[in-house]
Coordinates of C-alpha atoms in Angstrom, one line a residue:
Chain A
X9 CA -73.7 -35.5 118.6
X10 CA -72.0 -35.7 122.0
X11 CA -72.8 -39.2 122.0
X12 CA -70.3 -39.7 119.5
X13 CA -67.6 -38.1 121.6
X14 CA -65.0 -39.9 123.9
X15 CA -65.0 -39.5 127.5
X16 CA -62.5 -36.5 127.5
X17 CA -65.0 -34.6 124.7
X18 CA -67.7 -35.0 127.0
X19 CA -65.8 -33.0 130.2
X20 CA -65.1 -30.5 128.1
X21 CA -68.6 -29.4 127.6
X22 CA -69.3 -29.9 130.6
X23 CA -66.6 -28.3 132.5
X24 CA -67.2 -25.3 130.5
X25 CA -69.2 -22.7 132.6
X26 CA -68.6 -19.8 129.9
X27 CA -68.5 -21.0 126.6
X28 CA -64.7 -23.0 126.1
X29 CA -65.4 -24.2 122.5
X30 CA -65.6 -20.3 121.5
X31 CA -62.8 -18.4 123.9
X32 CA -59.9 -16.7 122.5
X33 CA -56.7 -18.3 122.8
X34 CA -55.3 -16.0 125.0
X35 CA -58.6 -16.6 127.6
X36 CA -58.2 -20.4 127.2
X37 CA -54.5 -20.3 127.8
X38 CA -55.1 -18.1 131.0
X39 CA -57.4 -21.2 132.0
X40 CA -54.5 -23.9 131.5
X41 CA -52.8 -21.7 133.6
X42 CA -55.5 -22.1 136.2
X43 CA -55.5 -25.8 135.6
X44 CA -58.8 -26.4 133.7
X45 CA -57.8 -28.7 131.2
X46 CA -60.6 -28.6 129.5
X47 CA -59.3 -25.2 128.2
X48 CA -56.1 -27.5 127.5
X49 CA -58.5 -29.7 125.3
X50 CA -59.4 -26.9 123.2
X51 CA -56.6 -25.8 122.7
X52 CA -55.3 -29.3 121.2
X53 CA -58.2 -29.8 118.7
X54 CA -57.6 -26.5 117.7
X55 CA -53.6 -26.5 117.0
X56 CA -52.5 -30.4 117.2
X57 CA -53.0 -30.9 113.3
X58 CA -50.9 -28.1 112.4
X59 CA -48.2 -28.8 115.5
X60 CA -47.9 -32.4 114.1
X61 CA -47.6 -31.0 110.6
X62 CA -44.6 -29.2 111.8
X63 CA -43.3 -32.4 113.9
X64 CA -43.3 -34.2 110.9
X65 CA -41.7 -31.7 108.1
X66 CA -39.0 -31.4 111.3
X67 CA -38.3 -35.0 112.3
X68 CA -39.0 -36.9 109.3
X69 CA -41.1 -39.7 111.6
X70 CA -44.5 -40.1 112.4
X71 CA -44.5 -41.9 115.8
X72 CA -41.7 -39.5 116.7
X73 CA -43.4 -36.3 115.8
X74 CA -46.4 -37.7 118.2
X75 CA -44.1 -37.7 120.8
X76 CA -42.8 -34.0 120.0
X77 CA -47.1 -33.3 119.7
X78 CA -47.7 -34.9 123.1
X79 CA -44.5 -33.0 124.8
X80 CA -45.8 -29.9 123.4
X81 CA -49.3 -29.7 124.9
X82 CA -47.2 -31.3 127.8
X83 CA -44.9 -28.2 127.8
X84 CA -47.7 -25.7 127.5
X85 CA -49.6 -27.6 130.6
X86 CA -46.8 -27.0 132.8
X87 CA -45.7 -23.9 131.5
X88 CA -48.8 -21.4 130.9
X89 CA -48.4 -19.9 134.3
X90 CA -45.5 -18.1 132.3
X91 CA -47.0 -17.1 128.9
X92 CA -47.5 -13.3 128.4
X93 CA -50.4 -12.7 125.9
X94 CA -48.4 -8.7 125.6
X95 CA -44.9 -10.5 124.5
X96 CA -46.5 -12.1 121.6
X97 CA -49.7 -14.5 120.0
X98 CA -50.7 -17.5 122.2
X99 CA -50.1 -19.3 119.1
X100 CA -46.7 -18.1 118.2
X101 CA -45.4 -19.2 121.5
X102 CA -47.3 -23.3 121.3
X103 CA -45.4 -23.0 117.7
X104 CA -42.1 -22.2 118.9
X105 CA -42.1 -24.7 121.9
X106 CA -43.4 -27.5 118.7
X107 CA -40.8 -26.5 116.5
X108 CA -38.0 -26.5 119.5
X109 CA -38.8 -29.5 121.1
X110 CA -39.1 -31.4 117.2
X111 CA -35.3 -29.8 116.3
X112 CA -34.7 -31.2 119.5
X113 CA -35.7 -34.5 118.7
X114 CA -34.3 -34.6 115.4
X115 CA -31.0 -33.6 116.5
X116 CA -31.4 -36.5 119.1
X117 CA -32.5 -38.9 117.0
X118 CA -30.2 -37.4 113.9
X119 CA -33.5 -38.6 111.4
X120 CA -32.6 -37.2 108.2
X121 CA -35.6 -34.6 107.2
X122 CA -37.7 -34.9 104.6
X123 CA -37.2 -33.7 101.5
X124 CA -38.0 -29.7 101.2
X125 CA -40.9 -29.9 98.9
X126 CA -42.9 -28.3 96.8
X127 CA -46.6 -27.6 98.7
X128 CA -48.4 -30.2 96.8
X129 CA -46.6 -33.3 97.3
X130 CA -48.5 -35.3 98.9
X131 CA -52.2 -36.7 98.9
X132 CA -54.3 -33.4 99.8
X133 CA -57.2 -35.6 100.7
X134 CA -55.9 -37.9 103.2
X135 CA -53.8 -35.0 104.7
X136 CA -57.5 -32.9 105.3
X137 CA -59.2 -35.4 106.5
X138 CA -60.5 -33.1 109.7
X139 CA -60.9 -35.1 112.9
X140 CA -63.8 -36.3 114.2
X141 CA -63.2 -34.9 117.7
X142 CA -62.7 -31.4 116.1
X143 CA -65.3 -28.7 115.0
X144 CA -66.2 -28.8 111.7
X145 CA -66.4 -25.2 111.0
X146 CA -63.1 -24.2 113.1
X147 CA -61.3 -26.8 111.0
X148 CA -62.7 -25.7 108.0
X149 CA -61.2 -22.3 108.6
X150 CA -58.3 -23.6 109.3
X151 CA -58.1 -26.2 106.2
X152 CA -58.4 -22.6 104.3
X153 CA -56.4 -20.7 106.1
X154 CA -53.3 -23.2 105.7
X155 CA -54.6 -23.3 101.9
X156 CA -53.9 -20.0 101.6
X157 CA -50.3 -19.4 103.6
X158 CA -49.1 -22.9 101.1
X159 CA -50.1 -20.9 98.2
X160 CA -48.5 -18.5 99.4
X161 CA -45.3 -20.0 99.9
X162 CA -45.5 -22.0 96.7
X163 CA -45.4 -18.8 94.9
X164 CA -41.9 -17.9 96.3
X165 CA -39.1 -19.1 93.8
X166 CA -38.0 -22.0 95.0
X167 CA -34.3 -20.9 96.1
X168 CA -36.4 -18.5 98.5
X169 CA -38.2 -20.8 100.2
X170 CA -35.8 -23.5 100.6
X171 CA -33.7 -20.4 102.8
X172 CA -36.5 -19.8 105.1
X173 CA -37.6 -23.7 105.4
X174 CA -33.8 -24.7 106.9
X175 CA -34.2 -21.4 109.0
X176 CA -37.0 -22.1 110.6
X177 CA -38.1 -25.6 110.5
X178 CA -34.1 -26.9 110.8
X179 CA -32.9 -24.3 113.0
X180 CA -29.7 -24.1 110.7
X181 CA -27.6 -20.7 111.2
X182 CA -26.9 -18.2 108.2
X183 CA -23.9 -20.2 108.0
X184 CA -24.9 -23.6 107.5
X185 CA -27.2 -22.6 104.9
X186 CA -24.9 -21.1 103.0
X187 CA -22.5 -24.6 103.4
X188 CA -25.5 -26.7 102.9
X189 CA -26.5 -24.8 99.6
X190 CA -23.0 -23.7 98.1
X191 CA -24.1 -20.4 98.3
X192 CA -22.6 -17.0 99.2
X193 CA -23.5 -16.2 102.6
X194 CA -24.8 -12.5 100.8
X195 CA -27.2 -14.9 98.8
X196 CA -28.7 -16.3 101.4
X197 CA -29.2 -12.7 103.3
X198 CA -31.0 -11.7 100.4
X199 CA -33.1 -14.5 99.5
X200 CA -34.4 -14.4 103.1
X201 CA -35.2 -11.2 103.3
X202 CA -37.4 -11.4 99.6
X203 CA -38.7 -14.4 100.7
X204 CA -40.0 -12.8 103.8
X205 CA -41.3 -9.6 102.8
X206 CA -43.0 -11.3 99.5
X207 CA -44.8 -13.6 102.1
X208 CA -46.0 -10.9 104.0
X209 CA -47.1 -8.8 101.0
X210 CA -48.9 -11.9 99.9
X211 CA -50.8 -11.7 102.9
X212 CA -51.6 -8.5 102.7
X213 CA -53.2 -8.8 99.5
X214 CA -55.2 -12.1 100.6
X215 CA -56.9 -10.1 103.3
X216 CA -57.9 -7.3 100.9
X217 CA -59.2 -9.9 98.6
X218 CA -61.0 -11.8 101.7
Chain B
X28 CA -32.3 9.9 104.3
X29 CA -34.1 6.7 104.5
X30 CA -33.9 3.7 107.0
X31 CA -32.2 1.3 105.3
X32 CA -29.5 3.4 104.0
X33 CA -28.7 4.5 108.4
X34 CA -29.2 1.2 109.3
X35 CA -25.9 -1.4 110.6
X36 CA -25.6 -3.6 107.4
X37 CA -24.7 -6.0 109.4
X38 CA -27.5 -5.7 111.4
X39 CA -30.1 -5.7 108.4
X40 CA -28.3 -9.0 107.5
X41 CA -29.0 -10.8 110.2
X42 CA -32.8 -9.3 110.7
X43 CA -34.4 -11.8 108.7
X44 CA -32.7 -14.3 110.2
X45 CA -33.9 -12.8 113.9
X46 CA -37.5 -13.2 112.6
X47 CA -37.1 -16.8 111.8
X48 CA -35.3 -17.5 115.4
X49 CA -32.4 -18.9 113.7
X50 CA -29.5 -16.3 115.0
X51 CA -26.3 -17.8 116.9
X52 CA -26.8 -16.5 120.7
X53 CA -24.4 -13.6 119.9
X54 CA -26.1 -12.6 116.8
X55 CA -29.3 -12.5 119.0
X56 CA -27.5 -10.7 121.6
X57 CA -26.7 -8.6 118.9
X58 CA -29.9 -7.6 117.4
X59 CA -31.6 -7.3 120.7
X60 CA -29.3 -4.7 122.0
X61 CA -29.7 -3.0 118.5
X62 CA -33.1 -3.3 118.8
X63 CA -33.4 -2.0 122.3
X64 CA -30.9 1.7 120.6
X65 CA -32.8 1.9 117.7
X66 CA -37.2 1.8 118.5
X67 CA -37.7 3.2 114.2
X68 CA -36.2 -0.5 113.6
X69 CA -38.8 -2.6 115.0
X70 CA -41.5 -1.8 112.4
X71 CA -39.6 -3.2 109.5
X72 CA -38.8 -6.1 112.1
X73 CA -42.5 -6.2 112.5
X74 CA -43.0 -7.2 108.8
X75 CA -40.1 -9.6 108.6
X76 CA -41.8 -11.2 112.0
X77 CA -45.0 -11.4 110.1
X78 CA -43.8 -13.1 107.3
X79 CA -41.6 -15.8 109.6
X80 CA -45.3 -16.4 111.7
X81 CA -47.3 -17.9 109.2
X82 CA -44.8 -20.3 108.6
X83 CA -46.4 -23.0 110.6
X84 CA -49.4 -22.4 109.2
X85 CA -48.1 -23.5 105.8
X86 CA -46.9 -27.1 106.8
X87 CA -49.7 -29.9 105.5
X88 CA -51.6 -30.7 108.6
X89 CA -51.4 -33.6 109.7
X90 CA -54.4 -35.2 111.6
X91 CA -53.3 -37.0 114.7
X92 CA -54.1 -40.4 116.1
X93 CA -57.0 -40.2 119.3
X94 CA -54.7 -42.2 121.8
X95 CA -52.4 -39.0 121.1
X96 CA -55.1 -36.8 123.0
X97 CA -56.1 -39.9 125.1
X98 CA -52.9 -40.2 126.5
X99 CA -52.0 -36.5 126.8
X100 CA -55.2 -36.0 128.8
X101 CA -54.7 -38.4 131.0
X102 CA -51.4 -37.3 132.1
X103 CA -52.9 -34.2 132.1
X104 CA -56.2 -35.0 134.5
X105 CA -53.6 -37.2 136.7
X106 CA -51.0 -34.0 137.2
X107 CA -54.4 -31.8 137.6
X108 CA -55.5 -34.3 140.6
X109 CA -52.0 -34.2 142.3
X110 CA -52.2 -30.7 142.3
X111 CA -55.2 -30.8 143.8
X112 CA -54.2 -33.1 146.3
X113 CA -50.8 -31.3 147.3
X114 CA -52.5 -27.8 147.8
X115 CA -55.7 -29.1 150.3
X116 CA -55.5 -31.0 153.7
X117 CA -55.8 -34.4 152.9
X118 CA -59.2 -35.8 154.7
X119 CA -59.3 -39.0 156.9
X120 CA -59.5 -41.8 154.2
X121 CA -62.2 -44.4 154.7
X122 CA -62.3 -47.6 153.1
X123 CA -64.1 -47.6 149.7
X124 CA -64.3 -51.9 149.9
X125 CA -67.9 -52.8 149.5
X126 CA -68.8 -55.6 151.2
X127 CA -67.6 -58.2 153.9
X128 CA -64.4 -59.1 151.5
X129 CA -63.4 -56.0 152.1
X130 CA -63.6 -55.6 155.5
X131 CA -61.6 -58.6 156.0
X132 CA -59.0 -57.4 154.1
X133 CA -59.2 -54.0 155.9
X134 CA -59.3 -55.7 159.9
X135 CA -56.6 -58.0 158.4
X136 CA -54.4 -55.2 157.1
X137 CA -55.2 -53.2 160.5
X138 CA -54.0 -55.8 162.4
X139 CA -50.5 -56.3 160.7
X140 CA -50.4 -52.8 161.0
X141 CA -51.1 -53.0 164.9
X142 CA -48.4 -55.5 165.3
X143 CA -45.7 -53.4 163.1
X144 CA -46.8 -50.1 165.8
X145 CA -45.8 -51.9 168.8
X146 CA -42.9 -53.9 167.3
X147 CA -41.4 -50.0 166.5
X148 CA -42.6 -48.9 169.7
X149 CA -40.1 -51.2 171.8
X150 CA -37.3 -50.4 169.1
X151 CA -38.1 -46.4 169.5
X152 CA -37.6 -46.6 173.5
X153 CA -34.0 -48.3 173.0
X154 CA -33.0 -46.4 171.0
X155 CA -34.6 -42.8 172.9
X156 CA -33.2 -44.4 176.1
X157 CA -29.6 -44.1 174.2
X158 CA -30.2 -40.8 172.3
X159 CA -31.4 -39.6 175.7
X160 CA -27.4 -40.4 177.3
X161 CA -26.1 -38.5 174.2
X162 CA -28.0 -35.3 174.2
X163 CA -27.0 -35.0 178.1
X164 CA -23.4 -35.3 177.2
X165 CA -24.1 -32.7 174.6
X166 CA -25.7 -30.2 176.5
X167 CA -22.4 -30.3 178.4
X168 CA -20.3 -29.5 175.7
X169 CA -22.6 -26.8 174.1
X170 CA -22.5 -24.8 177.4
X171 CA -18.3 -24.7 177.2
X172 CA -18.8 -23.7 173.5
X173 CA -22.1 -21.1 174.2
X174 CA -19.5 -19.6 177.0
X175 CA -16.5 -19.3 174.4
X176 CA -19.0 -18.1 171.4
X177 CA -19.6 -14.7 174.0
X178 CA -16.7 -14.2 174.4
X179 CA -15.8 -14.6 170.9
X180 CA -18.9 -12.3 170.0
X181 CA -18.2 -9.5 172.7
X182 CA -14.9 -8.9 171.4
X183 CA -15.9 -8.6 167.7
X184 CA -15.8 -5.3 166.2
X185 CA -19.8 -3.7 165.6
X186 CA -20.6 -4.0 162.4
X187 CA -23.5 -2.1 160.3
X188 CA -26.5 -4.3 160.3
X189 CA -27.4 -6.2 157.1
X190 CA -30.7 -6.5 155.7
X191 CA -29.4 -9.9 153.8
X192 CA -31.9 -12.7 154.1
X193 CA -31.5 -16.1 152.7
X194 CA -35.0 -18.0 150.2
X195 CA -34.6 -21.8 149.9
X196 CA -35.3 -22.4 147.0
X197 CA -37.1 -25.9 145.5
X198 CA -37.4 -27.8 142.3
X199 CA -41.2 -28.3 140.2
X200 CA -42.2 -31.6 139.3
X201 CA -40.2 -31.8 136.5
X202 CA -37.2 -32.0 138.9
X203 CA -38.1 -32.2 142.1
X204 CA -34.0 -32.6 143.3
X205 CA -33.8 -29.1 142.1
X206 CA -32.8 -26.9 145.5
X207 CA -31.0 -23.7 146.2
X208 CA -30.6 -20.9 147.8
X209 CA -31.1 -16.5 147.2
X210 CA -28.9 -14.4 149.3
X211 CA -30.3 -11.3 148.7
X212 CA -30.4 -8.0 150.3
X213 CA -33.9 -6.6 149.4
X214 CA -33.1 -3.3 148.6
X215 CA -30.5 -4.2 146.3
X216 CA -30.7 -4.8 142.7
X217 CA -28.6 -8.3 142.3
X218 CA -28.4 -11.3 144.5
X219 CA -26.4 -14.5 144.5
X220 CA -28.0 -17.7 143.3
X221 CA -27.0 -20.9 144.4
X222 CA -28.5 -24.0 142.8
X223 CA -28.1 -28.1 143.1
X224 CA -30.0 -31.5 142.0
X225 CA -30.3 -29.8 138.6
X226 CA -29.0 -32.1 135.2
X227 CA -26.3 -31.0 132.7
X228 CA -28.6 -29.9 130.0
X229 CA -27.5 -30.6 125.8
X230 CA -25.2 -27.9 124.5
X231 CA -27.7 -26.0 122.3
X232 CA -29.9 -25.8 125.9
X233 CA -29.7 -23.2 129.0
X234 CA -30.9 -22.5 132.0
X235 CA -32.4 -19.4 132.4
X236 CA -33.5 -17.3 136.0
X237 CA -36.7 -14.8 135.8
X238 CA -38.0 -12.3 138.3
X239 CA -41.5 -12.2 137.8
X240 CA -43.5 -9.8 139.6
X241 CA -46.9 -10.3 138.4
X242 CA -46.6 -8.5 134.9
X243 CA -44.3 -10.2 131.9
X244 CA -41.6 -12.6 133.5
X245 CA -38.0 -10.6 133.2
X246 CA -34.5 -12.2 132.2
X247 CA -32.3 -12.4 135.2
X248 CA -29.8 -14.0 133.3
X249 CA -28.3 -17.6 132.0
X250 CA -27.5 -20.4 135.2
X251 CA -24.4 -22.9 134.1
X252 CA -24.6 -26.2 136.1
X253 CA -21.2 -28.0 136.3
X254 CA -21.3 -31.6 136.2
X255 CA -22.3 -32.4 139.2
X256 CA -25.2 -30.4 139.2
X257 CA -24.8 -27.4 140.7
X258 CA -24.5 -23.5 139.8
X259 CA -23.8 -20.3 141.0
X260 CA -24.9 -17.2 139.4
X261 CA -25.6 -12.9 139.8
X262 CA -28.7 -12.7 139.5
X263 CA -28.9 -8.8 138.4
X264 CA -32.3 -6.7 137.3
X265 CA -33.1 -3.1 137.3
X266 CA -35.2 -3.0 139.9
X267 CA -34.6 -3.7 143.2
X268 CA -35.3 -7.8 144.1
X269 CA -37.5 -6.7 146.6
X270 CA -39.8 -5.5 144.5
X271 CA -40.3 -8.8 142.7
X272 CA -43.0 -11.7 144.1
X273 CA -41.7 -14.8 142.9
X274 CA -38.4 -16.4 141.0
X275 CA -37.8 -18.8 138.6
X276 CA -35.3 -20.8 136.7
X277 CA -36.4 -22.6 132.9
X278 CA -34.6 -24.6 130.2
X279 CA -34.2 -22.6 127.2
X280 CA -32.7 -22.5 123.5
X281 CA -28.7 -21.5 124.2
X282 CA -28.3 -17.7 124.8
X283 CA -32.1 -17.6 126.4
X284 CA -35.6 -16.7 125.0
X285 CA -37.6 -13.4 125.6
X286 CA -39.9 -15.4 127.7
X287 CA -40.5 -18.8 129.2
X288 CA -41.1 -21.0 126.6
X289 CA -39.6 -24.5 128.1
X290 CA -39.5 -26.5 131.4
X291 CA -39.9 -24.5 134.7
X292 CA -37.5 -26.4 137.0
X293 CA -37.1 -24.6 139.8
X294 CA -40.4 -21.5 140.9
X295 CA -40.4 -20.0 144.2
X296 CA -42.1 -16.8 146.0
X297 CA -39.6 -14.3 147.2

């Protein structure tokens, strides 16, 4: 099927003397650092779907959250020199620079979000379309794994959620949820807290159920 | 008497908050320092953090355009090439023209160069001829002010001898009018920083100086840059600055990040 891939597809099998498609994220980030960026490549047709899912929930724009996408690959080039596999998940740092640089850019830009929403509102077909450029089966577990985390978070009530959404994909303090909702700022404690530990028991229970 | 009835309220308010990196810089502050007093904490934190990281993971994906990737490769490949470039001794270059059009173009283009050479060549000797009348007039005066300096120095009271030492300091590619300067003594465990040519950055942004010697990149604290670009600031650690290889300075989320996570602008080797 290499036939079918674009130029930079092509240089990344062939570039890659162990096996790239395969590697860790850790070992592929230690080879950005090196400067193969075919390790880079990777790394993108792994995460870029779910990086520009977050750009867009953020900013509220498509052609902006490309931008946010392309800065944060950018970012990750230039910075994995720096990126300590002991201090945390490769992909929990590439997450955090996304959602930075898109708060960023939506403060910038001062594009109203979208809406918070329920996890089903919007076409689930044309959204999982995988990419050509991608591997079927990594994207696949991916497709399932998101599945699973969105059912997840649908099951919260949705007070919960909407406190842990503004958190983390706004950037908004304790305070401004509690202006931005009308709630106490005791309410808002709680709710995160519920929302959080019910997330992470619903986890739990997905991996004993496989 | 369980954990949650000894632990801070106020610090089990904000923890949930801490996972989802959404804490003011002094609520941060805060919580680290708790965090750092109080090790039985960080397993409950470890949950909350758990919950907050599969956050992402429950946005729709969204499946980018290809000239996304096109265009971030290329600017990739061409930074990968510069690098390359700036870190080998550059080879004599020989013209890649095929054919007789381009060797015209390349005897042309080495004759206009030929003519430029000799054209600066008569402008150089004027003007050696008059730096050349200067620097003797010079010479004079530095021997009167070598002969006071002596006398100056001979009469000075000994001091101890320092071990301070100056590092210039330059700016990455992403701002390469980034310069400074380290005065540090070795053996001690702060040093002043001196930094220029960097912009003011946004007010939720900071710049923030790490040590890094070879293991995880430590804090060395937050740089302010006044308006026209330039900051001072104690760099402080807990080890002596000797004992680290390299230093550098990133943009960061106001009141810093536990690592690197944005822009390196300035990265040395100590």
């Amino acid at each position: 099927m290499a036939s079918n891939k674009n130029a930079t597809d092509v240089s990344v099998r062939i570039n890659s003397e162990g096996n790239l498609m395969d590697a860790p994220d850790e070992t592929l980030a230690i080879q950005v650092a090196r400067g193969n960026s075919a390790a880079l490549a990777v790394l993108y047709d792994r995460y870029a779907s779910i990086v520009l899912g977050i750009s867009v929930k953020v900013v509220g724009d498509q052609g902006l959250a490309e931008d946010v996408l392309q800065e944060t690959f950018w970012r990750v080039w230039q910075s994995a020199p720096t990126y300590q596999s002991q201090l945390g998940s490769f992909t929990g740092w590439l997450f955090r620079i996304a959602r930075n640089l898109a708060i960023d850019a939506y403060r910038r830009r001062n594009v109203r979000p979208q809406a918070i929403s329920s996890a089903d509102d919007s076409d689930p077909i044309l959204d999982e379309i995988p990419d050509p450029n991608t591997d079927v089966a990594e994207q696949a577990q991916s497709i399932l794994k998101n599945r699973q985390i969105r059912k997840a978070l649908a099951s919260l009530p949705a007070v919960q959620r909407q406190v842990i959404e503004m958190a983390y994909f706004y950037g908004m303090t304790r305070q401004e949820i509690a202006e931005a909702t009308g709630e106490a700022l005791g309410t808002i404690h709680t709710r995160a807290r519920l929302a959080l530990q019910k997330l992470r028991g619903e986890f739990e229970r997905d991996e004993f159920e496989g | 008497m369980s954990l949650k009835d000894s632990m801070d309220p106020r610090i089990e308010e904000l923890l949930p908050f801490y996972a989802l990196d959404a804490l003011t810089d002094e609520e941060r502050e805060l919580v680290d320092s708790y965090l750092a007093e109080h090790p039985e904490v960080r397993e409950q934190m470890k949950d909350l953090h758990a919950g907050a990281s599969a956050l992402p993971y429950g946005v729709l994906p969204v499946v980018p355009p290809r000239k996304v990737k096109e265009s971030l490769m290329a600017r990739v490949n061409a930074d990968a090439k510069a690098r390359v470039y700036s870190s080998t001794p550059r080879q004599p270059s020989r013209p890649i023209l095929p054919g007789v059009r381009g060797e015209n173009i390349i005897r042309t283009f080495t004759l206009g160069v030929a003519t430029l050479a000799i054209v600066w060549v008569i402008i150089l000797n004027t003007q050696i001829s008059q730096l050349r009348n200067e620097i003797s007039g010079l010479h004079e005066t530095l021997a009167a002010q070598s002969s006071s300096l002596e006398q100056i120095i001979a009469n000075l009271p000994k001091s101890p001898p320092s071990n301070v030492i100056t590092v210039s300091l330059r700016g990455t590619n992403v701002q390469p009018r980034a310069h400074g300067q380290l005065v540090v003594d070795p053996n001690e465990q702060s040093a002043i920083l001196i930094v220029s040519g960097l912009p003011k950055l946004e007010a939720n942004k900071t710049y923030q100086v790490w040590l890094i010697n070879g293991g995880a990149p430590v804090s060395a604290g937050l740089l302010s840059i006044d308006e026209n670009g330039q900051g001072v600031v104690i760099v402080t650690s807990n080890e002596s600055i000797g004992s680290f290889k390299a230093l550098a300075i990133s943009v960061e989320p106001q009141g810093g990040s536990p690592q690197p996570t944005g822009d390196i602008v300035v990265s040395n080797d100590l």
